[in-house]
PDB file of C-alpha atoms in Angstrom:
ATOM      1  CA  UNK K   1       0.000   0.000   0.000  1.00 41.00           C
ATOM      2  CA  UNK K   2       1.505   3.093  -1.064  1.00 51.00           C
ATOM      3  CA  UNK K   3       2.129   6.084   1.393  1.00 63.00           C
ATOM      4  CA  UNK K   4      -0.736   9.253   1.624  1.00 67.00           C
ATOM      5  CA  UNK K   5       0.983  11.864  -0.414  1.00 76.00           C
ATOM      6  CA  UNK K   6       1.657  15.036   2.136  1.00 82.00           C
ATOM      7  CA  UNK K   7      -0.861  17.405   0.440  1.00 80.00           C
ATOM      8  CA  UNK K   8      -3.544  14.488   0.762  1.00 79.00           C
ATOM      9  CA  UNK K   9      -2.075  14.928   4.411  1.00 84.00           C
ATOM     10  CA  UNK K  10      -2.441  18.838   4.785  1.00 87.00           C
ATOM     11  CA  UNK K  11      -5.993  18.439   3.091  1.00 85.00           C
ATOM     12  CA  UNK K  12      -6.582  16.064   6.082  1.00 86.00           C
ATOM     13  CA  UNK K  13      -5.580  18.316   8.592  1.00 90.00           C
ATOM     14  CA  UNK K  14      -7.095  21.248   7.363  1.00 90.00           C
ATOM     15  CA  UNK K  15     -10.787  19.480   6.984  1.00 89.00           C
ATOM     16  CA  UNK K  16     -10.177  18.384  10.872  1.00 90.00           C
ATOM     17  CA  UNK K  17      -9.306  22.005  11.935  1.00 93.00           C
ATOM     18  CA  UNK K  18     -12.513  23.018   9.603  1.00 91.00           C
ATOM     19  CA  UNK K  19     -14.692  20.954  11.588  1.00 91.00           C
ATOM     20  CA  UNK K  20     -12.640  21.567  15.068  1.00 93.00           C
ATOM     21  CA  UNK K  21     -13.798  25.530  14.352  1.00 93.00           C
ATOM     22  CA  UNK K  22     -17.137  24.735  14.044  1.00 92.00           C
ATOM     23  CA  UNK K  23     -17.507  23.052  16.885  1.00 92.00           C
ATOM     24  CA  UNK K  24     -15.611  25.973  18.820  1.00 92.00           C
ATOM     25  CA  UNK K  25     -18.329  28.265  16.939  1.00 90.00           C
ATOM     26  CA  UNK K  26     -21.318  26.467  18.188  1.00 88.00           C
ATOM     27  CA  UNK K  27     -19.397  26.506  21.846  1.00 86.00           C
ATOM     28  CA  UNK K  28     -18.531  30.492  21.471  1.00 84.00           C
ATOM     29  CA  UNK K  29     -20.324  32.992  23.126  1.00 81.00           C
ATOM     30  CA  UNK K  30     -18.280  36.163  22.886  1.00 83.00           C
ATOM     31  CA  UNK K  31     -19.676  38.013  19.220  1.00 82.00           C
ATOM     32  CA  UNK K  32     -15.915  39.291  18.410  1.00 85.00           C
ATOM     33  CA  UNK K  33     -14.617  36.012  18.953  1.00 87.00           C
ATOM     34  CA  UNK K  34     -17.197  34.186  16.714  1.00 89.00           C
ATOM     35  CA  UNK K  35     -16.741  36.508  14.434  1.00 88.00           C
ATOM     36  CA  UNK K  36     -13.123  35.525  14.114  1.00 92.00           C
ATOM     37  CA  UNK K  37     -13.517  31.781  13.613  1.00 93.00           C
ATOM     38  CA  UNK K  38     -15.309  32.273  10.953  1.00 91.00           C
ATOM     39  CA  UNK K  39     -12.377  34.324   9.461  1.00 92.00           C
ATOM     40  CA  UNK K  40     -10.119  31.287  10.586  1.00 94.00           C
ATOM     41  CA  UNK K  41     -12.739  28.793   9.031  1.00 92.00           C
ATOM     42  CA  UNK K  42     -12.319  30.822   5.793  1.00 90.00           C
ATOM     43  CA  UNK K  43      -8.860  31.108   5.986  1.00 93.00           C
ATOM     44  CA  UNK K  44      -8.732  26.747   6.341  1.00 92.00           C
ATOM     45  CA  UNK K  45     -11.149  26.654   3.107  1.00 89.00           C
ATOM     46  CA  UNK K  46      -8.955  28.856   0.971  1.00 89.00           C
ATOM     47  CA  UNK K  47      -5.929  27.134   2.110  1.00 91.00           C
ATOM     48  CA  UNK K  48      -7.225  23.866   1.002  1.00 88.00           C
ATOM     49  CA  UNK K  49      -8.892  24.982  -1.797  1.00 86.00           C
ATOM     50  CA  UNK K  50      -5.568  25.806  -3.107  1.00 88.00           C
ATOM     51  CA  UNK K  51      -3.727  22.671  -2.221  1.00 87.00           C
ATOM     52  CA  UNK K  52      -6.395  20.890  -4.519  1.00 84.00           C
ATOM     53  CA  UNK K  53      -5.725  22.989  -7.109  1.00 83.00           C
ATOM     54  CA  UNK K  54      -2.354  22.424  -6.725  1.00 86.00           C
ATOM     55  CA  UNK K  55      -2.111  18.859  -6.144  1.00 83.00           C
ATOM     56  CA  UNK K  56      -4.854  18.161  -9.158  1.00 80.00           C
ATOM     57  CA  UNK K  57      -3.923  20.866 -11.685  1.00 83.00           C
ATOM     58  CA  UNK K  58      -7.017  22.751 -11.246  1.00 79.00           C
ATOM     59  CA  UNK K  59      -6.363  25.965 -12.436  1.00 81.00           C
ATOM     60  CA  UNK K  60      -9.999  27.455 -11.757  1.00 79.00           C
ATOM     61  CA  UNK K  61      -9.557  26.743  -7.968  1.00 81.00           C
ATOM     62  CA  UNK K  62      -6.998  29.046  -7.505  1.00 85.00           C
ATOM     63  CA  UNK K  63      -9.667  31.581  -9.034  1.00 83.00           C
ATOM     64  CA  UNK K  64     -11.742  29.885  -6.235  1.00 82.00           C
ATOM     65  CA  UNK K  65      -9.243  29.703  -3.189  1.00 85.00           C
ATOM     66  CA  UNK K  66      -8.435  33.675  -3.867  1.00 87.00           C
ATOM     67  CA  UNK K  67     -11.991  34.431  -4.062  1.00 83.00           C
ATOM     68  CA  UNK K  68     -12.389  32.806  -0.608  1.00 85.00           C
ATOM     69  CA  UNK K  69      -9.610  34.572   1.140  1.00 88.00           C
ATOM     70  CA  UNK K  70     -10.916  37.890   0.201  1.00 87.00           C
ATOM     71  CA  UNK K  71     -14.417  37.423   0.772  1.00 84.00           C
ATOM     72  CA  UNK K  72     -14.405  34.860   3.910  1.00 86.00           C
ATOM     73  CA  UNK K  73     -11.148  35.910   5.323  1.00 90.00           C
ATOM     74  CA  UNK K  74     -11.089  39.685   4.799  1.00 89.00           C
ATOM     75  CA  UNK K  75     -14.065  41.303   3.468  1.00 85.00           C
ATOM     76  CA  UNK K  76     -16.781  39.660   5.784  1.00 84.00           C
ATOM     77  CA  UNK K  77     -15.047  39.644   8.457  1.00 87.00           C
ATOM     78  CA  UNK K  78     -14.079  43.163   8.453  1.00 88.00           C
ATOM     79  CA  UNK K  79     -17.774  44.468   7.450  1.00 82.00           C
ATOM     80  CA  UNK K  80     -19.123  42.384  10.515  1.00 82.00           C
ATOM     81  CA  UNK K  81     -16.400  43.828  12.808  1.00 84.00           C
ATOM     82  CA  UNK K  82     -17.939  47.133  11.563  1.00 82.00           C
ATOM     83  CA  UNK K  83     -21.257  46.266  11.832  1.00 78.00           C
ATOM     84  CA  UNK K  84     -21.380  45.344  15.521  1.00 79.00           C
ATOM     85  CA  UNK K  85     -18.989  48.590  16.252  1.00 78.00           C
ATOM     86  CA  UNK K  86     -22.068  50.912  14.474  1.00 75.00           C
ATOM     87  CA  UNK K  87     -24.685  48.653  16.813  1.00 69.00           C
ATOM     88  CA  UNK K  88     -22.220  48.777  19.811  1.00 68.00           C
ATOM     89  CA  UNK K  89     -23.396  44.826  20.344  1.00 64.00           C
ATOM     90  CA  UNK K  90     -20.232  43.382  21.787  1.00 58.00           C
ATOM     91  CA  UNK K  91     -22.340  41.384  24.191  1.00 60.00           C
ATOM     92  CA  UNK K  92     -22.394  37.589  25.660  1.00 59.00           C
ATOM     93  CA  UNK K  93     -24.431  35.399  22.710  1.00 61.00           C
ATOM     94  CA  UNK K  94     -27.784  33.532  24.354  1.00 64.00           C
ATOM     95  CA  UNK K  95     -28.411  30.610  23.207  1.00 68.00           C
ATOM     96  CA  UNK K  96     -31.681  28.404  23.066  1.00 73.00           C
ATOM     97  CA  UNK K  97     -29.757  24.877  24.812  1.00 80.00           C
ATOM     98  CA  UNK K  98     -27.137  24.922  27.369  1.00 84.00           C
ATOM     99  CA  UNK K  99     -23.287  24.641  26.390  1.00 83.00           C
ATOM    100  CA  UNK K 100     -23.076  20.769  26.928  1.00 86.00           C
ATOM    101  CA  UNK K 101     -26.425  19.920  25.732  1.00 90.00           C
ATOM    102  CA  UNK K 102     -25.388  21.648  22.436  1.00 88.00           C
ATOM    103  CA  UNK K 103     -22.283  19.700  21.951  1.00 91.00           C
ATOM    104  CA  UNK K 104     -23.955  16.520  22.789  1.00 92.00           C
ATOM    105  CA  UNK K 105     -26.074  17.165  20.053  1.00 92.00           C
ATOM    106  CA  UNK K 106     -23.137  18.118  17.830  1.00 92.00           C
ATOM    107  CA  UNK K 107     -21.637  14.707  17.757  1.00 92.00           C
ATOM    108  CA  UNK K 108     -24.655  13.458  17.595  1.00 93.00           C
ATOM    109  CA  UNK K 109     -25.292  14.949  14.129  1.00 92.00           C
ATOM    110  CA  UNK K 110     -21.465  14.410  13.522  1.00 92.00           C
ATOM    111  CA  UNK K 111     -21.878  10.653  13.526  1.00 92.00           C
ATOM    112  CA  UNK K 112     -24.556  11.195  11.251  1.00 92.00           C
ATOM    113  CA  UNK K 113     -23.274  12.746   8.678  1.00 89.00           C
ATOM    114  CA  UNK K 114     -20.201  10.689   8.262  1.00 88.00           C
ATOM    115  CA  UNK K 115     -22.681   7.664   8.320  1.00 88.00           C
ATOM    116  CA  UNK K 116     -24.552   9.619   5.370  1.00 84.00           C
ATOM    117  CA  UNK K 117     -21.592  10.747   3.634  1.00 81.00           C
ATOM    118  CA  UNK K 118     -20.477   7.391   3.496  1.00 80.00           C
ATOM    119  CA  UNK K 119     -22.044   6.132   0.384  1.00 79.00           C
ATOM    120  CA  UNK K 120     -22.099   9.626  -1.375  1.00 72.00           C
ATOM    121  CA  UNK K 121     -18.127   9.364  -0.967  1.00 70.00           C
ATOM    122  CA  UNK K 122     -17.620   5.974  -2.365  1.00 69.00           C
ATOM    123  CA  UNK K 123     -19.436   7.002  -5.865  1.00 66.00           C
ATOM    124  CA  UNK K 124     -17.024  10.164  -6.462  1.00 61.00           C
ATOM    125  CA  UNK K 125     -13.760   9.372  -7.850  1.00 61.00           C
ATOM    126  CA  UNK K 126     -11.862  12.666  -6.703  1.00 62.00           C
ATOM    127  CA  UNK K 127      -8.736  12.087  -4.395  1.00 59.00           C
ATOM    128  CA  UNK K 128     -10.586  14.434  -1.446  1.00 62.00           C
ATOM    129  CA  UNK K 129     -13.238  12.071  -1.291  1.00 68.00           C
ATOM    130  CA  UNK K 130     -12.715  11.000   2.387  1.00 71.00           C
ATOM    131  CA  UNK K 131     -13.334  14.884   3.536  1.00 80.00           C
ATOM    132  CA  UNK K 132     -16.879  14.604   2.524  1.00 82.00           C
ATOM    133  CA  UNK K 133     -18.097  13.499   6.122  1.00 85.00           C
ATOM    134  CA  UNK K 134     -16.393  16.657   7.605  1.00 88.00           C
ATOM    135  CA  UNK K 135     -18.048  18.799   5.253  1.00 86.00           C
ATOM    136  CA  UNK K 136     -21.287  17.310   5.928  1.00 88.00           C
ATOM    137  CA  UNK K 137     -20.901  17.795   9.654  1.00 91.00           C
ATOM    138  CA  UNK K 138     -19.749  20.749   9.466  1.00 90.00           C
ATOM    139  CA  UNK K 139     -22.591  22.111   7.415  1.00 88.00           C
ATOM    140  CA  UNK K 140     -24.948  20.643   9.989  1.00 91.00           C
ATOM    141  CA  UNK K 141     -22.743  22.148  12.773  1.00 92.00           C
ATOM    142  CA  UNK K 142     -23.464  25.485  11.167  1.00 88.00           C
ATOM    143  CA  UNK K 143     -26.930  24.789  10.839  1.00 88.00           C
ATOM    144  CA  UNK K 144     -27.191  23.958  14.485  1.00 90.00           C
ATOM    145  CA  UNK K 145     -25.474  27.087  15.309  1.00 87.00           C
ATOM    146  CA  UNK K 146     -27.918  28.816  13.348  1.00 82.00           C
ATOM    147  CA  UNK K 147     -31.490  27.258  15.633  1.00 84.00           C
ATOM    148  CA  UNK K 148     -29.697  27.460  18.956  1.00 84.00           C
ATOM    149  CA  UNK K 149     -29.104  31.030  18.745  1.00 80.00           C
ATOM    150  CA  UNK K 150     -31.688  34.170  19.389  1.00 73.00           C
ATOM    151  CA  UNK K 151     -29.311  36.948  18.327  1.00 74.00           C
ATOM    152  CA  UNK K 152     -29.602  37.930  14.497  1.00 71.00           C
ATOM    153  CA  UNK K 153     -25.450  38.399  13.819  1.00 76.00           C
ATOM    154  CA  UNK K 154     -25.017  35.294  15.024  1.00 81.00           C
ATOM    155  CA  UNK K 155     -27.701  33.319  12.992  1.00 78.00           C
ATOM    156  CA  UNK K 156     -26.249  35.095  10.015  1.00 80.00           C
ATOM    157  CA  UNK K 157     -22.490  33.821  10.758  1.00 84.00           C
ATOM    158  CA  UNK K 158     -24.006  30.271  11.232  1.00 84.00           C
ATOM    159  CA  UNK K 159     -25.538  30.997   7.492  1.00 82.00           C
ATOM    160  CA  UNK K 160     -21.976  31.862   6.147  1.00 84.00           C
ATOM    161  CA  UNK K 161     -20.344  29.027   7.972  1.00 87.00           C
ATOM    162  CA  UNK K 162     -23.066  26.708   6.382  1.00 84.00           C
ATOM    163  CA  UNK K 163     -21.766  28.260   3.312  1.00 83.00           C
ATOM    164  CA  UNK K 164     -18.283  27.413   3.731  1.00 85.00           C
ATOM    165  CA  UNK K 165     -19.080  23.697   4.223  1.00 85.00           C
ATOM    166  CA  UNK K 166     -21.036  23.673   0.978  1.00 81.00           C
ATOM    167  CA  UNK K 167     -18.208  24.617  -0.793  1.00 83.00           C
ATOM    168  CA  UNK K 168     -15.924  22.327   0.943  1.00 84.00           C
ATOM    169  CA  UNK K 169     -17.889  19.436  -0.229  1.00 79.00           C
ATOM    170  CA  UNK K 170     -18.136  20.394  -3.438  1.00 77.00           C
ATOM    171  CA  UNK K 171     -14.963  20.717  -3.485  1.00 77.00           C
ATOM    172  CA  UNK K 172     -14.296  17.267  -1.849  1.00 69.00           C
ATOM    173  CA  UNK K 173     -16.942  15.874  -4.064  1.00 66.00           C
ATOM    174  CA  UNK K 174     -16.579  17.154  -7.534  1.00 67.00           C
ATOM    175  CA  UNK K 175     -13.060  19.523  -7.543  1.00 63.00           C
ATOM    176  CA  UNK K 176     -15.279  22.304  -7.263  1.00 58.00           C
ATOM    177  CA  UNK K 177     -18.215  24.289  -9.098  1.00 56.00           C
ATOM    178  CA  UNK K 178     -17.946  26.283 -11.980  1.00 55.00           C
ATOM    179  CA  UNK K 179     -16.477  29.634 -11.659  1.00 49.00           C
ATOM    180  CA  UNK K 180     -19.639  31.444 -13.136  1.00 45.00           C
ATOM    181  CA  UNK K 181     -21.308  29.341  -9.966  1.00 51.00           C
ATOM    182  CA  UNK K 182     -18.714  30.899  -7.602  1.00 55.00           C
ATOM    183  CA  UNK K 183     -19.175  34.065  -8.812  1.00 53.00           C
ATOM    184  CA  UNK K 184     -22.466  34.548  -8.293  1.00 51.00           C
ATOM    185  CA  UNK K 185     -22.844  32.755  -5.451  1.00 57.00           C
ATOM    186  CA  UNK K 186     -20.479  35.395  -3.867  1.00 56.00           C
ATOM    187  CA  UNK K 187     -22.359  38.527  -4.901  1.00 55.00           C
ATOM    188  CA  UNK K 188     -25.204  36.842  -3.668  1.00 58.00           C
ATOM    189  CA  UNK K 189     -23.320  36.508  -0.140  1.00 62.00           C
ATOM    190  CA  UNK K 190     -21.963  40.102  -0.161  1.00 59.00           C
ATOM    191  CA  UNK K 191     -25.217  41.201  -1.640  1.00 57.00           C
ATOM    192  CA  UNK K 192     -27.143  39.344   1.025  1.00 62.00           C
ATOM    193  CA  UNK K 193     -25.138  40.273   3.746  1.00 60.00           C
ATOM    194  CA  UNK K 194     -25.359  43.827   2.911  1.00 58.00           C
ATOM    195  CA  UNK K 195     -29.041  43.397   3.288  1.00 57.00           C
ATOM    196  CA  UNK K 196     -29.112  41.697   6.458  1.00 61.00           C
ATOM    197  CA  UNK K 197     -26.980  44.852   7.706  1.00 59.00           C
ATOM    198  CA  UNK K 198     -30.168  47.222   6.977  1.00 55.00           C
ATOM    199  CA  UNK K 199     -32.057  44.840   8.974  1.00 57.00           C
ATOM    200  CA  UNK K 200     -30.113  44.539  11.795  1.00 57.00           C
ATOM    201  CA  UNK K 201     -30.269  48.410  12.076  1.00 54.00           C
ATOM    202  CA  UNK K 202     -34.149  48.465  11.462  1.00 54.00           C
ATOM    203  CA  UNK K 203     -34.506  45.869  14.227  1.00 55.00           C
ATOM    204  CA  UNK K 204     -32.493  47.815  16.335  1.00 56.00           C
ATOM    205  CA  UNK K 205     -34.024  50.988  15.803  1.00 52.00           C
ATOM    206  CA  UNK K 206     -37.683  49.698  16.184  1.00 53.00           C
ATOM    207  CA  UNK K 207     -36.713  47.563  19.277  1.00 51.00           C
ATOM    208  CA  UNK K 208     -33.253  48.559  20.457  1.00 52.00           C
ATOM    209  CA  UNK K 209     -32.498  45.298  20.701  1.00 52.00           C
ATOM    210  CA  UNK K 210     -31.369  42.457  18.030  1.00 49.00           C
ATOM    211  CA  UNK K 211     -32.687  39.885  19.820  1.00 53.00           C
ATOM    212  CA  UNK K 212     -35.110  37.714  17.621  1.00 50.00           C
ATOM    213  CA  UNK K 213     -37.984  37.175  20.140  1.00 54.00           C
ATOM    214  CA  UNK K 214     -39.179  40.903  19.405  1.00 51.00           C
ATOM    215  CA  UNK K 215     -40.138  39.796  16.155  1.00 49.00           C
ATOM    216  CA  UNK K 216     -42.722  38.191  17.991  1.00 51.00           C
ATOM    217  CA  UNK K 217     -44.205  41.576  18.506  1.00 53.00           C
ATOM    218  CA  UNK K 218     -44.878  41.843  14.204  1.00 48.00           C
ATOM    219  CA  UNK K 219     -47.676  40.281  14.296  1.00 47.00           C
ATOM    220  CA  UNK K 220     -50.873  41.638  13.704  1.00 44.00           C
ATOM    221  CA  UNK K 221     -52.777  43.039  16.349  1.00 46.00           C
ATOM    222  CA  UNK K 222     -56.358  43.988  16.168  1.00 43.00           C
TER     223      UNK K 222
END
């Protein structure tokens, strides 16, 4: 049996450390600090993006590993950072389930997804093929993040973490989508997090508050 070739190695590591942030996402409860493990998360994408395209000769993931490192690692990042300095929401994040109860569930839904993955993996043919579990999980890591949460940043950093593991497995599945794909689903990021930024400020002027329960208050009253 021949010997893992050292990128297949770093690609390793770097899907582990993928789904090691997540987890430390859906433990955080400091805003600034979630904020940055996303920017790390992006920053482990981009890197392994670009060891794929390397390894494979992949020239439109390069395209796709740069894209990632300005839009996940510096861009995002930076308008969030912004965005909570204009609300002044530096603040402790509630969540819906207890600390350990969360995590419990977390490996819970881990195991599941590498059980699910496990058959999807064994019809690609692509070299990354055994990161497709730790996408998976780490898409439904981000997804737990998202329904355990009542602040509105944070549900919208568990959306762009979901994100991330999307592209992961497609590019663990398939070497990637099609740069026109990439492309527009990165405006449509940007675009939609711009978006979400208005909101947060309507919320917060019509409640002074971001937390989601005050939407409660919406609905129509006789």
């Amino acid at each position: 049996m021949s010997a893992t070739p050292l990128w297949a190695q770093l690609i390793n590591l770097l899907a582990a450390i993928l789904l090691l942030l997540a987890f430390a996402m859906l433990a955080q409860r400091r805003i600034l600090t979630l904020i940055n493990l996303f920017a790390a998360q992006g920053l482990a994408l981009a890197s392994s993006t670009a060891i794929v395209a390397f390894a494979t000769n992949q020239r439109h993931l390069y395209w796709s590993a740069g894209l990632t490192l300005i839009l996940k690692v510096a861009l995002l990042p930076w308008l969030l950072h912004r965005l909570i300095r204009k609300l002044d929401v530096r603040w402790d994040v509630e969540g819906l389930i207890n600390i350990p109860m969360t995590m419990l569930i977390g490996i819970v839904l881990v195991v599941f997804a590498f059980n699910l993955a496990l058959p999807i993996s064994q019809l690609a043919n692509t070299v990354t093929r055994a990161t497709l579990g730790i996408a998976m999980a780490s898409v439904m890591l981000s997804f737990l993040m998202m329904i355990t949460r009542r602040k509105a940043i944070p549900q919208v950093i568990g959306f762009l973490s979901m994100e991330n593991g999307l592209f992961f497995a497609a590019t663990s599945a398939t070497y990637g989508m099609p740069m026109v794909v990439e492309l527009g689903i990165a405006l449509d990021v940007l675009v939609g997090m711009l978006i979400l930024g208005v909101f947060f400020f309507q919320i917060r002027e019509q409640f002074d508050s971001l937390d989601l329960k005050h939407l409660e208050q919406l609905k129509e009253e006789e």
